[in-house]
Amino acid sequence: MAEERKLRILVAKPGLDGHDRGAKVVARSLRDAGMEVIYTGLHQTPEMIVATAIQEDVDAVGLSIMSGAHNVLFPAVVKGLREQGADDVVVFGGGIIPDDDIPRLAEAGVSQVFTPGTPTGQIIEWVRQNVRPRG
Amino acid sequence: MSTEIVQKVLAGDVRATARLLRWIDDGRGEARRLLKVLYPRTGRARIIGITGNPGAGKSTLTDHLIRYFRSRDLRVAVVAIDPTSPFSGGAILGDRIRMQEHATDDGVFIRSFATRGHLGGLTSTTSDVVHALDAGGWQVILVETVGVGQDEVDVQRLAQTTVVVMAPGMGDEIQAIKAGVLEIADIFVVNKADREGADRTVRELQMMLDLEKVTQAELAHHGPVQSLLAAAEQRVSPAGWVPPVLKTTAVRGEGLDELCRALDDHHQVFLDACRDPQFVQARLRQQFLDVFRRTLVARGWSYLVHEDHLKQIVDRLQRGEADPYTLAEEAVKAVGGP
């Protein structure tokens, strides 16, 4: 029973687009950085993502979206987590997201947004700096 | 703090349960204290193990079983285990993908775990996880093992009913003889039965099961298992149950009624066996030995990291003052404990 705390990250794809290459690449990179990554597949509603985050007791949720619905879906996940008392779960996101939308997402509680072309090393580094294993 | 979380776990609170499972998984000292309090409330859940090769369809079958038990209005928990990468220590836990339909059903609790280096198909603390869920009133607990196919036989000690899932055309027939997978099944499922070779897989399994019966009769002839360790590893299962070999095509929902019926039949046989004090004692003995083994290791480990004990030992070894055997025996004597 040697104590061993690991980061647990949920990588989720909200919304209707079927492009999960990016989510899978990020999931794998985080795994290769020694984290435990829960991957749930496509077409998740914010409610499903929140329920999964709580059952899995994750430290952070990474959302990937290509459909343009980020302004609705990202804040909905943050709000759902807060309603469940899980406001300490860090929410970050990525995908095709116009620069103009990023401040609004930050205001809604999305801690960081990674746009296309971000090296995976940068995402790993950010997660290491900003997410702590809880308990 | 502890009593608060215990009350919440007992009431089936999902957040508190999720947190306790995290503590158990991380090997935190608090977890064991809480488990002591929760233990008297265990023993009510029906525990089903699902094991088999990667890609055989374990998660898809688990998804169907959730639906079946939910249709009977039972609260269902799923413990889904995936491997930790030995290279990075990380893991991708993806069993939930096949169970998304139940994500927002509050009568379903799904939790993914990574093996973190433990062999045998479970994590080292899966039995503690199952106890916690059992105490929390989750009425059916489905334990889905890592899909490795050869050595993941731990699940049969934990589960009341073990389902071994195979798919045709994967060389499973031969793997089964090598593996010991044959011995642990209460129910065999040949999934993806719409594929070529399914009937042959069923036939070959049946044939090997017949051979297995002969072997067991011979073993029985050699008398009871005497060694304590053998008792710990030994399979404790109700006498007189012949594992059925069932065909399913899980993605199309075929053969699942038969599987559910077989599960219920075996559950009844298990409950009947529990009226035999010797059967119950054998199961409790295994449960204790599992906890004992982990307690020993934890004690030894914390002794070694305490006050540089490990360094002192290695220094003496390096100076040629003693051999590792003597040093290990001395350390074990020194471990003691409250």
Tab-separated table of C-alpha atoms in Angstrom:
chain	number	residue	atom	x	y	z
A	1	MET	CA	0.000	0.000	0.000
A	2	ALA	CA	2.813	2.362	-0.762
A	3	GLU	CA	1.219	5.718	-1.380
A	4	GLU	CA	1.183	6.765	-5.000
A	5	ARG	CA	-0.746	9.775	-6.238
A	6	LYS	CA	-1.279	10.146	-9.940
A	7	LEU	CA	-2.949	12.796	-11.986
A	8	ARG	CA	-6.289	11.634	-13.361
A	9	ILE	CA	-7.499	13.548	-16.405
A	10	LEU	CA	-10.769	13.159	-18.283
A	11	VAL	CA	-10.451	13.817	-22.010
A	12	ALA	CA	-13.912	14.341	-23.439
A	13	LYS	CA	-15.493	15.335	-26.716
A	14	PRO	CA	-18.670	17.302	-26.255
A	15	GLY	CA	-21.012	18.003	-29.102
A	16	LEU	CA	-21.750	16.534	-32.463
A	17	ASP	CA	-18.535	16.597	-34.464
A	18	GLY	CA	-16.837	13.282	-35.093
A	19	HIS	CA	-13.243	14.436	-35.193
A	20	ASP	CA	-11.440	12.858	-32.294
A	21	ARG	CA	-7.919	12.619	-33.661
A	22	GLY	CA	-6.847	15.631	-31.624
A	23	ALA	CA	-8.442	14.300	-28.432
A	24	LYS	CA	-6.728	10.953	-28.917
A	25	VAL	CA	-3.340	12.552	-29.559
A	26	VAL	CA	-3.676	14.609	-26.382
A	27	ALA	CA	-4.884	11.567	-24.403
A	28	ARG	CA	-1.857	9.599	-25.517
A	29	SER	CA	0.566	12.393	-24.789
A	30	LEU	CA	-0.777	12.755	-21.269
A	31	ARG	CA	-0.509	8.986	-20.795
A	32	ASP	CA	3.083	9.099	-21.996
A	33	ALA	CA	3.680	11.823	-19.427
A	34	GLY	CA	2.650	9.339	-16.717
A	35	MET	CA	-0.947	10.428	-16.170
A	36	GLU	CA	-4.097	8.312	-15.999
A	37	VAL	CA	-6.396	9.445	-18.772
A	38	ILE	CA	-10.046	8.525	-18.946
A	39	TYR	CA	-11.305	8.732	-22.500
A	40	THR	CA	-15.036	8.555	-23.132
A	41	GLY	CA	-15.448	8.720	-26.877
A	42	LEU	CA	-17.567	10.962	-29.056
A	43	HIS	CA	-20.802	12.902	-28.732
A	44	GLN	CA	-20.842	13.629	-25.020
A	45	THR	CA	-23.374	15.967	-23.484
A	46	PRO	CA	-22.146	18.321	-20.752
A	47	GLU	CA	-24.222	16.279	-18.256
A	48	MET	CA	-22.428	13.070	-19.250
A	49	ILE	CA	-19.039	14.750	-18.940
A	50	VAL	CA	-19.851	16.145	-15.495
A	51	ALA	CA	-21.178	12.792	-14.239
A	52	THR	CA	-18.085	11.005	-15.541
A	53	ALA	CA	-15.721	13.567	-14.005
A	54	ILE	CA	-17.337	13.045	-10.620
A	55	GLN	CA	-17.518	9.240	-10.716
A	56	GLU	CA	-13.904	9.073	-11.836
A	57	ASP	CA	-12.792	11.739	-9.315
A	58	VAL	CA	-10.567	13.390	-11.916
A	59	ASP	CA	-8.289	16.353	-11.267
A	60	ALA	CA	-8.971	17.998	-14.604
A	61	VAL	CA	-11.215	17.790	-17.652
A	62	GLY	CA	-9.827	18.433	-21.122
A	63	LEU	CA	-12.501	19.214	-23.718
A	64	SER	CA	-11.965	18.951	-27.455
A	65	ILE	CA	-14.337	20.458	-29.949
A	66	MET	CA	-14.317	21.212	-33.676
A	67	SER	CA	-17.936	22.057	-34.321
A	68	GLY	CA	-17.990	25.661	-33.159
A	69	ALA	CA	-20.277	25.025	-30.206
A	70	HIS	CA	-17.545	25.694	-27.636
A	71	ASN	CA	-19.136	28.933	-26.422
A	72	VAL	CA	-22.132	26.945	-25.224
A	73	LEU	CA	-20.668	23.570	-24.307
A	74	PHE	CA	-17.484	24.545	-22.444
A	75	PRO	CA	-19.251	26.874	-20.003
A	76	ALA	CA	-21.991	24.247	-19.550
A	77	VAL	CA	-19.405	21.742	-18.296
A	78	VAL	CA	-17.882	24.281	-15.904
A	79	LYS	CA	-21.326	25.199	-14.610
A	80	GLY	CA	-22.334	21.555	-14.178
A	81	LEU	CA	-19.203	20.805	-12.166
A	82	ARG	CA	-19.858	23.819	-9.940
A	83	GLU	CA	-23.427	22.724	-9.368
A	84	GLN	CA	-22.152	19.345	-8.196
A	85	GLY	CA	-19.696	20.985	-5.822
A	86	ALA	CA	-16.758	19.918	-7.973
A	87	ASP	CA	-15.530	23.405	-8.759
A	88	ASP	CA	-11.955	22.372	-7.917
A	89	VAL	CA	-11.792	20.320	-11.124
A	90	VAL	CA	-9.652	22.247	-13.614
A	91	VAL	CA	-11.292	22.622	-17.051
A	92	PHE	CA	-9.218	23.216	-20.151
A	93	GLY	CA	-10.015	22.879	-23.820
A	94	GLY	CA	-8.810	22.780	-27.350
A	95	GLY	CA	-9.905	22.580	-30.948
A	96	ILE	CA	-10.897	25.053	-33.609
A	97	ILE	CA	-11.596	28.046	-31.424
A	98	PRO	CA	-11.327	31.642	-32.693
A	99	ASP	CA	-8.971	33.840	-30.666
A	100	ASP	CA	-11.816	36.258	-30.035
A	101	ASP	CA	-13.742	33.650	-28.091
A	102	ILE	CA	-10.937	32.780	-25.703
A	103	PRO	CA	-11.387	35.673	-23.221
A	104	ARG	CA	-15.068	34.863	-22.912
A	105	LEU	CA	-14.280	31.195	-22.231
A	106	ALA	CA	-11.716	32.227	-19.621
A	107	GLU	CA	-14.346	34.351	-17.949
A	108	ALA	CA	-16.684	31.354	-17.901
A	109	GLY	CA	-14.081	29.366	-15.960
A	110	VAL	CA	-12.147	27.564	-18.704
A	111	SER	CA	-8.572	27.743	-17.418
A	112	GLN	CA	-6.768	27.406	-20.736
A	113	VAL	CA	-7.543	26.974	-24.426
A	114	PHE	CA	-5.132	25.318	-26.834
A	115	THR	CA	-5.650	26.093	-30.510
A	116	PRO	CA	-4.519	23.977	-33.490
A	117	GLY	CA	-0.769	23.642	-33.824
A	118	THR	CA	-0.035	23.625	-30.104
A	119	PRO	CA	2.808	21.161	-29.453
A	120	THR	CA	1.690	18.378	-27.100
A	121	GLY	CA	4.708	19.126	-24.890
A	122	GLN	CA	3.224	22.527	-24.169
A	123	ILE	CA	-0.085	20.972	-23.087
A	124	ILE	CA	1.683	18.480	-20.810
A	125	GLU	CA	3.739	21.261	-19.262
A	126	TRP	CA	0.642	23.363	-18.665
A	127	VAL	CA	-1.189	20.443	-17.018
A	128	ARG	CA	1.799	19.729	-14.777
A	129	GLN	CA	1.950	23.364	-13.708
A	130	ASN	CA	-1.742	23.904	-13.170
A	131	VAL	CA	-3.258	20.601	-12.049
A	132	ARG	CA	-2.539	18.893	-8.733
A	133	PRO	CA	-3.554	15.395	-7.733
A	134	ARG	CA	-6.236	15.872	-5.130
A	135	GLY	CA	-7.193	13.800	-2.141
B	1	MET	CA	-14.113	14.154	8.624
B	2	SER	CA	-13.835	10.362	8.496
B	3	THR	CA	-17.280	9.765	9.945
B	4	GLU	CA	-18.756	12.262	7.548
B	5	ILE	CA	-17.377	10.502	4.500
B	6	VAL	CA	-18.409	7.098	5.899
B	7	GLN	CA	-21.984	8.301	6.327
B	8	LYS	CA	-22.009	9.639	2.793
B	9	VAL	CA	-20.526	6.473	1.316
B	10	LEU	CA	-23.082	4.368	3.203
B	11	ALA	CA	-25.829	6.572	1.803
B	12	GLY	CA	-24.545	5.920	-1.716
B	13	ASP	CA	-23.270	9.478	-2.275
B	14	VAL	CA	-21.376	9.424	-5.562
B	15	ARG	CA	-18.827	12.167	-4.850
B	16	ALA	CA	-17.860	10.772	-1.450
B	17	THR	CA	-17.624	7.256	-2.865
B	18	ALA	CA	-15.530	8.482	-5.782
B	19	ARG	CA	-13.149	10.194	-3.361
B	20	LEU	CA	-12.847	7.144	-1.117
B	21	LEU	CA	-12.044	4.998	-4.149
B	22	ARG	CA	-9.335	7.498	-5.031
B	23	TRP	CA	-7.814	7.138	-1.555
B	24	ILE	CA	-7.961	3.351	-1.816
B	25	ASP	CA	-6.354	3.422	-5.263
B	26	ASP	CA	-3.607	5.767	-4.077
B	27	GLY	CA	-2.862	3.591	-1.036
B	28	ARG	CA	-3.639	6.335	1.488
B	29	GLY	CA	-3.661	5.420	5.170
B	30	GLU	CA	-7.117	6.988	5.693
B	31	ALA	CA	-8.585	4.517	3.243
B	32	ARG	CA	-7.829	1.555	5.450
B	33	ARG	CA	-9.287	3.254	8.522
B	34	LEU	CA	-12.495	3.903	6.620
B	35	LEU	CA	-12.612	0.372	5.238
B	36	LYS	CA	-12.556	-0.982	8.795
B	37	VAL	CA	-15.662	1.041	9.569
B	38	LEU	CA	-17.376	0.065	6.319
B	39	TYR	CA	-16.590	-3.640	6.462
B	40	PRO	CA	-19.530	-4.664	8.704
B	41	ARG	CA	-21.869	-3.295	6.039
B	42	THR	CA	-20.436	-5.452	3.264
B	43	GLY	CA	-21.577	-8.859	2.082
B	44	ARG	CA	-24.778	-7.793	0.418
B	45	ALA	CA	-23.655	-7.144	-3.141
B	46	ARG	CA	-23.682	-9.556	-5.990
B	47	ILE	CA	-20.177	-9.545	-7.474
B	48	ILE	CA	-19.647	-10.611	-11.074
B	49	GLY	CA	-16.234	-10.791	-12.743
B	50	ILE	CA	-15.826	-10.400	-16.491
B	51	THR	CA	-12.520	-11.390	-17.991
B	52	GLY	CA	-11.088	-12.449	-21.342
B	53	ASN	CA	-8.893	-11.398	-24.209
B	54	PRO	CA	-8.529	-7.811	-25.342
B	55	GLY	CA	-11.136	-7.062	-27.966
B	56	ALA	CA	-13.290	-10.063	-27.083
B	57	GLY	CA	-16.148	-7.746	-26.146
B	58	LYS	CA	-15.963	-7.494	-22.344
B	59	SER	CA	-17.024	-3.858	-22.177
B	60	THR	CA	-19.883	-4.316	-24.630
B	61	LEU	CA	-21.159	-7.295	-22.629
B	62	THR	CA	-20.755	-5.314	-19.418
B	63	ASP	CA	-22.860	-2.586	-20.974
B	64	HIS	CA	-25.635	-5.122	-21.635
B	65	LEU	CA	-25.397	-6.504	-18.106
B	66	ILE	CA	-25.805	-2.984	-16.691
B	67	ARG	CA	-28.999	-2.660	-18.715
B	68	TYR	CA	-30.259	-6.044	-17.530
B	69	PHE	CA	-29.733	-5.321	-13.838
B	70	ARG	CA	-31.118	-1.799	-14.204
B	71	SER	CA	-34.267	-3.295	-15.739
B	72	ARG	CA	-34.658	-5.139	-12.440
B	73	ASP	CA	-34.182	-1.829	-10.645
B	74	LEU	CA	-30.899	-2.802	-9.005
B	75	ARG	CA	-28.134	-0.254	-8.395
B	76	VAL	CA	-25.140	-1.244	-10.487
B	77	ALA	CA	-21.465	-0.363	-10.034
B	78	VAL	CA	-18.794	-1.146	-12.610
B	79	VAL	CA	-15.108	-1.449	-11.775
B	80	ALA	CA	-13.260	-1.308	-15.104
B	81	ILE	CA	-9.545	-2.007	-15.189
B	82	ASP	CA	-7.092	-1.133	-17.945
B	83	PRO	CA	-3.327	-1.581	-18.022
B	84	THR	CA	-0.782	0.957	-16.894
B	85	SER	CA	1.949	1.537	-19.450
B	86	PRO	CA	5.119	0.015	-18.033
B	87	PHE	CA	7.109	2.636	-19.902
B	88	SER	CA	5.520	5.863	-18.741
B	89	GLY	CA	3.453	4.830	-15.721
B	90	GLY	CA	0.479	6.449	-17.424
B	91	ALA	CA	-2.684	4.814	-18.713
B	92	ILE	CA	-5.568	5.354	-21.065
B	93	LEU	CA	-8.773	4.124	-19.476
B	94	GLY	CA	-11.300	3.626	-22.227
B	95	ASP	CA	-13.749	0.987	-21.048
B	96	ARG	CA	-16.419	3.613	-20.429
B	97	ILE	CA	-16.701	4.314	-24.157
B	98	ARG	CA	-18.967	1.267	-24.501
B	99	MET	CA	-21.084	2.206	-21.498
B	100	GLN	CA	-21.951	5.815	-22.306
B	101	GLU	CA	-25.671	5.187	-22.346
B	102	HIS	CA	-25.547	4.878	-18.555
B	103	ALA	CA	-23.410	7.950	-17.902
B	104	THR	CA	-26.182	10.038	-16.407
B	105	ASP	CA	-28.197	7.248	-14.768
B	106	ASP	CA	-27.752	7.810	-11.037
B	107	GLY	CA	-28.370	4.120	-10.430
B	108	VAL	CA	-25.115	3.355	-12.230
B	109	PHE	CA	-21.618	4.121	-10.967
B	110	ILE	CA	-18.719	3.426	-13.314
B	111	ARG	CA	-15.126	3.756	-12.182
B	112	SER	CA	-11.977	3.108	-14.209
B	113	PHE	CA	-8.700	2.000	-12.677
B	114	ALA	CA	-5.188	1.473	-14.020
B	115	THR	CA	-3.245	-1.614	-12.912
B	116	ARG	CA	-0.248	0.455	-11.743
B	117	GLY	CA	2.078	-2.461	-12.201
B	118	HIS	CA	-0.063	-5.097	-10.508
B	119	LEU	CA	-0.322	-8.362	-12.405
B	120	GLY	CA	-3.250	-10.741	-12.357
B	121	GLY	CA	-5.842	-8.646	-14.179
B	122	LEU	CA	-6.946	-6.479	-11.255
B	123	THR	CA	-5.324	-3.655	-9.314
B	124	SER	CA	-3.829	-4.524	-5.939
B	125	THR	CA	-6.767	-2.867	-4.203
B	126	THR	CA	-9.714	-3.981	-6.320
B	127	SER	CA	-11.094	-6.052	-3.442
B	128	ASP	CA	-11.088	-2.933	-1.221
B	129	VAL	CA	-12.854	-1.002	-3.963
B	130	VAL	CA	-15.504	-3.726	-4.161
B	131	HIS	CA	-15.951	-3.677	-0.365
B	132	ALA	CA	-16.474	0.085	-0.402
B	133	LEU	CA	-19.078	-0.158	-3.173
B	134	ASP	CA	-20.767	-3.098	-1.454
B	135	ALA	CA	-21.047	-1.117	1.799
B	136	GLY	CA	-22.457	1.803	-0.180
B	137	GLY	CA	-25.425	-0.283	-1.228
B	138	TRP	CA	-24.442	-0.907	-4.830
B	139	GLN	CA	-26.345	-4.123	-5.330
B	140	VAL	CA	-24.541	-5.508	-8.340
B	141	ILE	CA	-20.807	-4.959	-8.847
B	142	LEU	CA	-19.387	-5.821	-12.253
B	143	VAL	CA	-15.607	-6.158	-12.252
B	144	GLU	CA	-14.116	-5.986	-15.732
B	145	THR	CA	-10.491	-7.104	-15.753
B	146	VAL	CA	-7.617	-6.062	-17.922
B	147	GLY	CA	-7.800	-8.028	-21.128
B	148	VAL	CA	-4.629	-10.018	-21.248
B	149	GLY	CA	-5.921	-13.495	-21.711
B	150	GLN	CA	-3.418	-15.593	-19.859
B	151	ASP	CA	-2.755	-14.771	-16.279
B	152	GLU	CA	-5.546	-12.583	-15.041
B	153	VAL	CA	-7.084	-15.117	-12.722
B	154	ASP	CA	-7.319	-12.920	-9.589
B	155	VAL	CA	-10.885	-12.019	-10.413
B	156	GLN	CA	-12.224	-15.475	-9.596
B	157	ARG	CA	-11.208	-15.084	-5.956
B	158	LEU	CA	-13.061	-11.812	-5.688
B	159	ALA	CA	-16.150	-12.479	-7.772
B	160	GLN	CA	-19.012	-14.778	-6.900
B	161	THR	CA	-19.514	-15.540	-10.573
B	162	THR	CA	-16.764	-15.276	-13.174
B	163	VAL	CA	-17.543	-14.914	-16.876
B	164	VAL	CA	-14.747	-15.625	-19.348
B	165	VAL	CA	-15.308	-13.950	-22.719
B	166	MET	CA	-13.615	-15.155	-25.874
B	167	ALA	CA	-13.945	-14.392	-29.541
B	168	PRO	CA	-13.562	-16.893	-32.365
B	169	GLY	CA	-10.536	-16.909	-34.594
B	170	MET	CA	-8.061	-15.440	-32.151
B	171	GLY	CA	-6.275	-18.656	-31.345
B	172	ASP	CA	-8.222	-18.706	-28.107
B	173	GLU	CA	-8.724	-22.427	-28.159
B	174	ILE	CA	-5.053	-23.094	-27.561
B	175	GLN	CA	-4.538	-20.080	-25.317
B	176	ALA	CA	-7.151	-21.481	-22.986
B	177	ILE	CA	-5.174	-24.620	-22.245
B	178	LYS	CA	-2.005	-22.679	-21.527
B	179	ALA	CA	-3.640	-20.107	-19.443
B	180	GLY	CA	-5.583	-21.334	-16.509
B	181	VAL	CA	-8.423	-19.269	-17.893
B	182	LEU	CA	-10.304	-22.513	-18.352
B	183	GLU	CA	-10.284	-23.225	-14.643
B	184	ILE	CA	-11.655	-19.891	-13.488
B	185	ALA	CA	-14.839	-19.644	-15.551
B	186	ASP	CA	-18.291	-20.219	-14.163
B	187	ILE	CA	-19.690	-19.212	-17.528
B	188	PHE	CA	-17.959	-19.143	-20.912
B	189	VAL	CA	-19.080	-16.697	-23.525
B	190	VAL	CA	-17.993	-17.009	-27.123
B	191	ASN	CA	-18.790	-13.502	-28.273
B	192	LYS	CA	-18.860	-12.245	-31.884
B	193	ALA	CA	-20.651	-15.501	-32.651
B	194	ASP	CA	-21.624	-14.207	-36.079
B	195	ARG	CA	-18.010	-14.635	-37.100
B	196	GLU	CA	-16.600	-17.627	-38.814
B	197	GLY	CA	-15.289	-20.295	-36.490
B	198	ALA	CA	-17.616	-19.583	-33.561
B	199	ASP	CA	-19.068	-23.090	-33.521
B	200	ARG	CA	-15.619	-24.582	-33.651
B	201	THR	CA	-14.513	-22.450	-30.699
B	202	VAL	CA	-17.554	-23.598	-28.727
B	203	ARG	CA	-16.865	-27.236	-29.584
B	204	GLU	CA	-13.212	-27.049	-28.630
B	205	LEU	CA	-14.019	-25.325	-25.367
B	206	GLN	CA	-16.564	-27.994	-24.547
B	207	MET	CA	-14.004	-30.655	-25.291
B	208	MET	CA	-11.425	-29.057	-23.049
B	209	LEU	CA	-13.947	-28.644	-20.274
B	210	ASP	CA	-14.626	-32.386	-20.420
B	211	LEU	CA	-10.888	-33.033	-20.058
B	212	GLU	CA	-10.803	-30.571	-17.204
B	213	LYS	CA	-13.428	-32.561	-15.321
B	214	VAL	CA	-11.234	-35.652	-15.526
B	215	THR	CA	-8.230	-33.688	-14.207
B	216	GLN	CA	-10.228	-32.334	-11.308
B	217	ALA	CA	-11.442	-35.785	-10.405
B	218	GLU	CA	-7.816	-36.906	-10.310
B	219	LEU	CA	-6.820	-33.963	-8.163
B	220	ALA	CA	-9.620	-34.693	-5.750
B	221	HIS	CA	-8.345	-38.235	-5.522
B	222	HIS	CA	-5.024	-36.917	-4.221
B	223	GLY	CA	-6.677	-35.524	-1.151
B	224	PRO	CA	-7.279	-32.026	0.158
B	225	VAL	CA	-4.835	-29.214	-0.455
B	226	GLN	CA	-2.679	-28.999	2.644
B	227	SER	CA	-0.482	-25.987	2.132
B	228	LEU	CA	-1.709	-22.615	3.265
B	229	LEU	CA	-0.436	-20.898	0.163
B	230	ALA	CA	-2.165	-23.383	-2.043
B	231	ALA	CA	-5.351	-22.644	-0.128
B	232	ALA	CA	-4.902	-18.972	-0.884
B	233	GLU	CA	-4.591	-19.608	-4.575
B	234	GLN	CA	-7.123	-22.398	-4.755
B	235	ARG	CA	-10.374	-21.815	-6.506
B	236	VAL	CA	-13.348	-21.747	-4.175
B	237	SER	CA	-16.461	-22.375	-6.166
B	238	PRO	CA	-19.707	-24.198	-5.584
B	239	ALA	CA	-19.489	-27.923	-6.235
B	240	GLY	CA	-21.583	-29.468	-8.952
B	241	TRP	CA	-21.751	-26.500	-11.287
B	242	VAL	CA	-20.871	-27.265	-14.887
B	243	PRO	CA	-19.794	-24.080	-16.716
B	244	PRO	CA	-22.006	-23.542	-19.748
B	245	VAL	CA	-20.500	-22.344	-23.025
B	246	LEU	CA	-22.749	-19.664	-24.503
B	247	LYS	CA	-22.695	-17.870	-27.829
B	248	THR	CA	-23.400	-14.146	-27.994
B	249	THR	CA	-23.222	-11.381	-30.554
B	250	ALA	CA	-23.164	-8.519	-28.113
B	251	VAL	CA	-23.321	-5.652	-30.607
B	252	ARG	CA	-26.588	-7.061	-31.950
B	253	GLY	CA	-27.904	-8.089	-28.559
B	254	GLU	CA	-28.027	-11.780	-29.436
B	255	GLY	CA	-27.614	-14.519	-26.845
B	256	LEU	CA	-27.789	-12.101	-23.948
B	257	ASP	CA	-30.983	-13.499	-22.418
B	258	GLU	CA	-29.249	-16.851	-22.103
B	259	LEU	CA	-26.239	-15.191	-20.492
B	260	CYS	CA	-28.408	-13.374	-17.954
B	261	ARG	CA	-30.251	-16.608	-17.178
B	262	ALA	CA	-26.956	-18.431	-16.655
B	263	LEU	CA	-25.771	-15.634	-14.361
B	264	ASP	CA	-28.928	-15.911	-12.287
B	265	ASP	CA	-28.667	-19.711	-12.171
B	266	HIS	CA	-25.093	-19.554	-10.999
B	267	HIS	CA	-25.944	-16.916	-8.437
B	268	GLN	CA	-28.540	-19.259	-6.960
B	269	VAL	CA	-25.978	-22.066	-6.823
B	270	PHE	CA	-23.561	-19.689	-5.102
B	271	LEU	CA	-26.154	-18.668	-2.528
B	272	ASP	CA	-26.933	-22.323	-1.849
B	273	ALA	CA	-23.217	-23.034	-1.378
B	274	CYS	CA	-23.022	-20.211	1.157
B	275	ARG	CA	-25.200	-22.276	3.482
B	276	ASP	CA	-22.212	-24.582	3.836
B	277	PRO	CA	-19.986	-23.121	6.592
B	278	GLN	CA	-16.916	-24.719	5.017
B	279	PHE	CA	-17.515	-22.936	1.731
B	280	VAL	CA	-17.893	-19.613	3.495
B	281	GLN	CA	-14.784	-20.300	5.536
B	282	ALA	CA	-12.747	-21.018	2.424
B	283	ARG	CA	-13.837	-17.728	0.872
B	284	LEU	CA	-13.115	-15.779	4.052
B	285	ARG	CA	-9.715	-17.409	4.280
B	286	GLN	CA	-8.860	-16.164	0.812
B	287	GLN	CA	-10.127	-12.718	1.644
B	288	PHE	CA	-8.014	-12.580	4.772
B	289	LEU	CA	-4.882	-13.883	3.080
B	290	ASP	CA	-5.187	-11.199	0.432
B	291	VAL	CA	-5.425	-8.433	3.040
B	292	PHE	CA	-2.689	-10.051	5.149
B	293	ARG	CA	-0.284	-10.203	2.249
B	294	ARG	CA	-0.832	-6.545	1.418
B	295	THR	CA	-0.519	-5.524	5.064
B	296	LEU	CA	2.799	-7.322	5.371
B	297	VAL	CA	4.188	-5.669	2.289
B	298	ALA	CA	2.982	-2.233	3.385
B	299	ARG	CA	4.470	-2.648	6.868
B	300	GLY	CA	7.782	-3.809	5.480
B	301	TRP	CA	7.869	-0.969	3.000
B	302	SER	CA	7.139	1.718	5.538
B	303	TYR	CA	9.825	0.276	7.844
B	304	LEU	CA	12.369	0.401	5.034
B	305	VAL	CA	11.684	4.012	4.070
B	306	HIS	CA	11.556	5.091	7.729
B	307	GLU	CA	14.740	6.613	9.204
B	308	ASP	CA	16.970	5.484	6.372
B	309	HIS	CA	16.609	1.806	7.283
B	310	LEU	CA	16.951	0.776	3.673
B	311	LYS	CA	20.109	2.820	3.249
B	312	GLN	CA	21.657	1.358	6.403
B	313	ILE	CA	20.918	-2.139	5.202
B	314	VAL	CA	22.370	-1.521	1.767
B	315	ASP	CA	25.437	0.126	3.323
B	316	ARG	CA	26.096	-2.964	5.421
B	317	LEU	CA	25.658	-5.081	2.330
B	318	GLN	CA	28.102	-2.887	0.459
B	319	ARG	CA	30.693	-3.075	3.226
B	320	GLY	CA	30.426	-6.842	3.016
B	321	GLU	CA	29.289	-7.111	6.651
B	322	ALA	CA	26.334	-9.341	5.934
B	323	ASP	CA	24.545	-11.224	3.204
B	324	PRO	CA	21.151	-10.120	1.845
B	325	TYR	CA	19.414	-13.174	3.306
B	326	THR	CA	20.456	-12.406	6.880
B	327	LEU	CA	19.696	-8.730	6.417
B	328	ALA	CA	16.224	-9.478	5.095
B	329	GLU	CA	15.497	-11.752	8.056
B	330	GLU	CA	16.733	-9.115	10.504
B	331	ALA	CA	14.612	-6.467	8.835
B	332	VAL	CA	11.513	-8.642	9.019
B	333	LYS	CA	12.146	-9.169	12.751
B	334	ALA	CA	12.556	-5.435	13.216
B	335	VAL	CA	9.342	-4.564	11.362
B	336	GLY	CA	7.093	-5.782	14.168
B	337	GLY	CA	4.317	-3.264	14.379
B	338	PRO	CA	1.620	-2.118	16.730
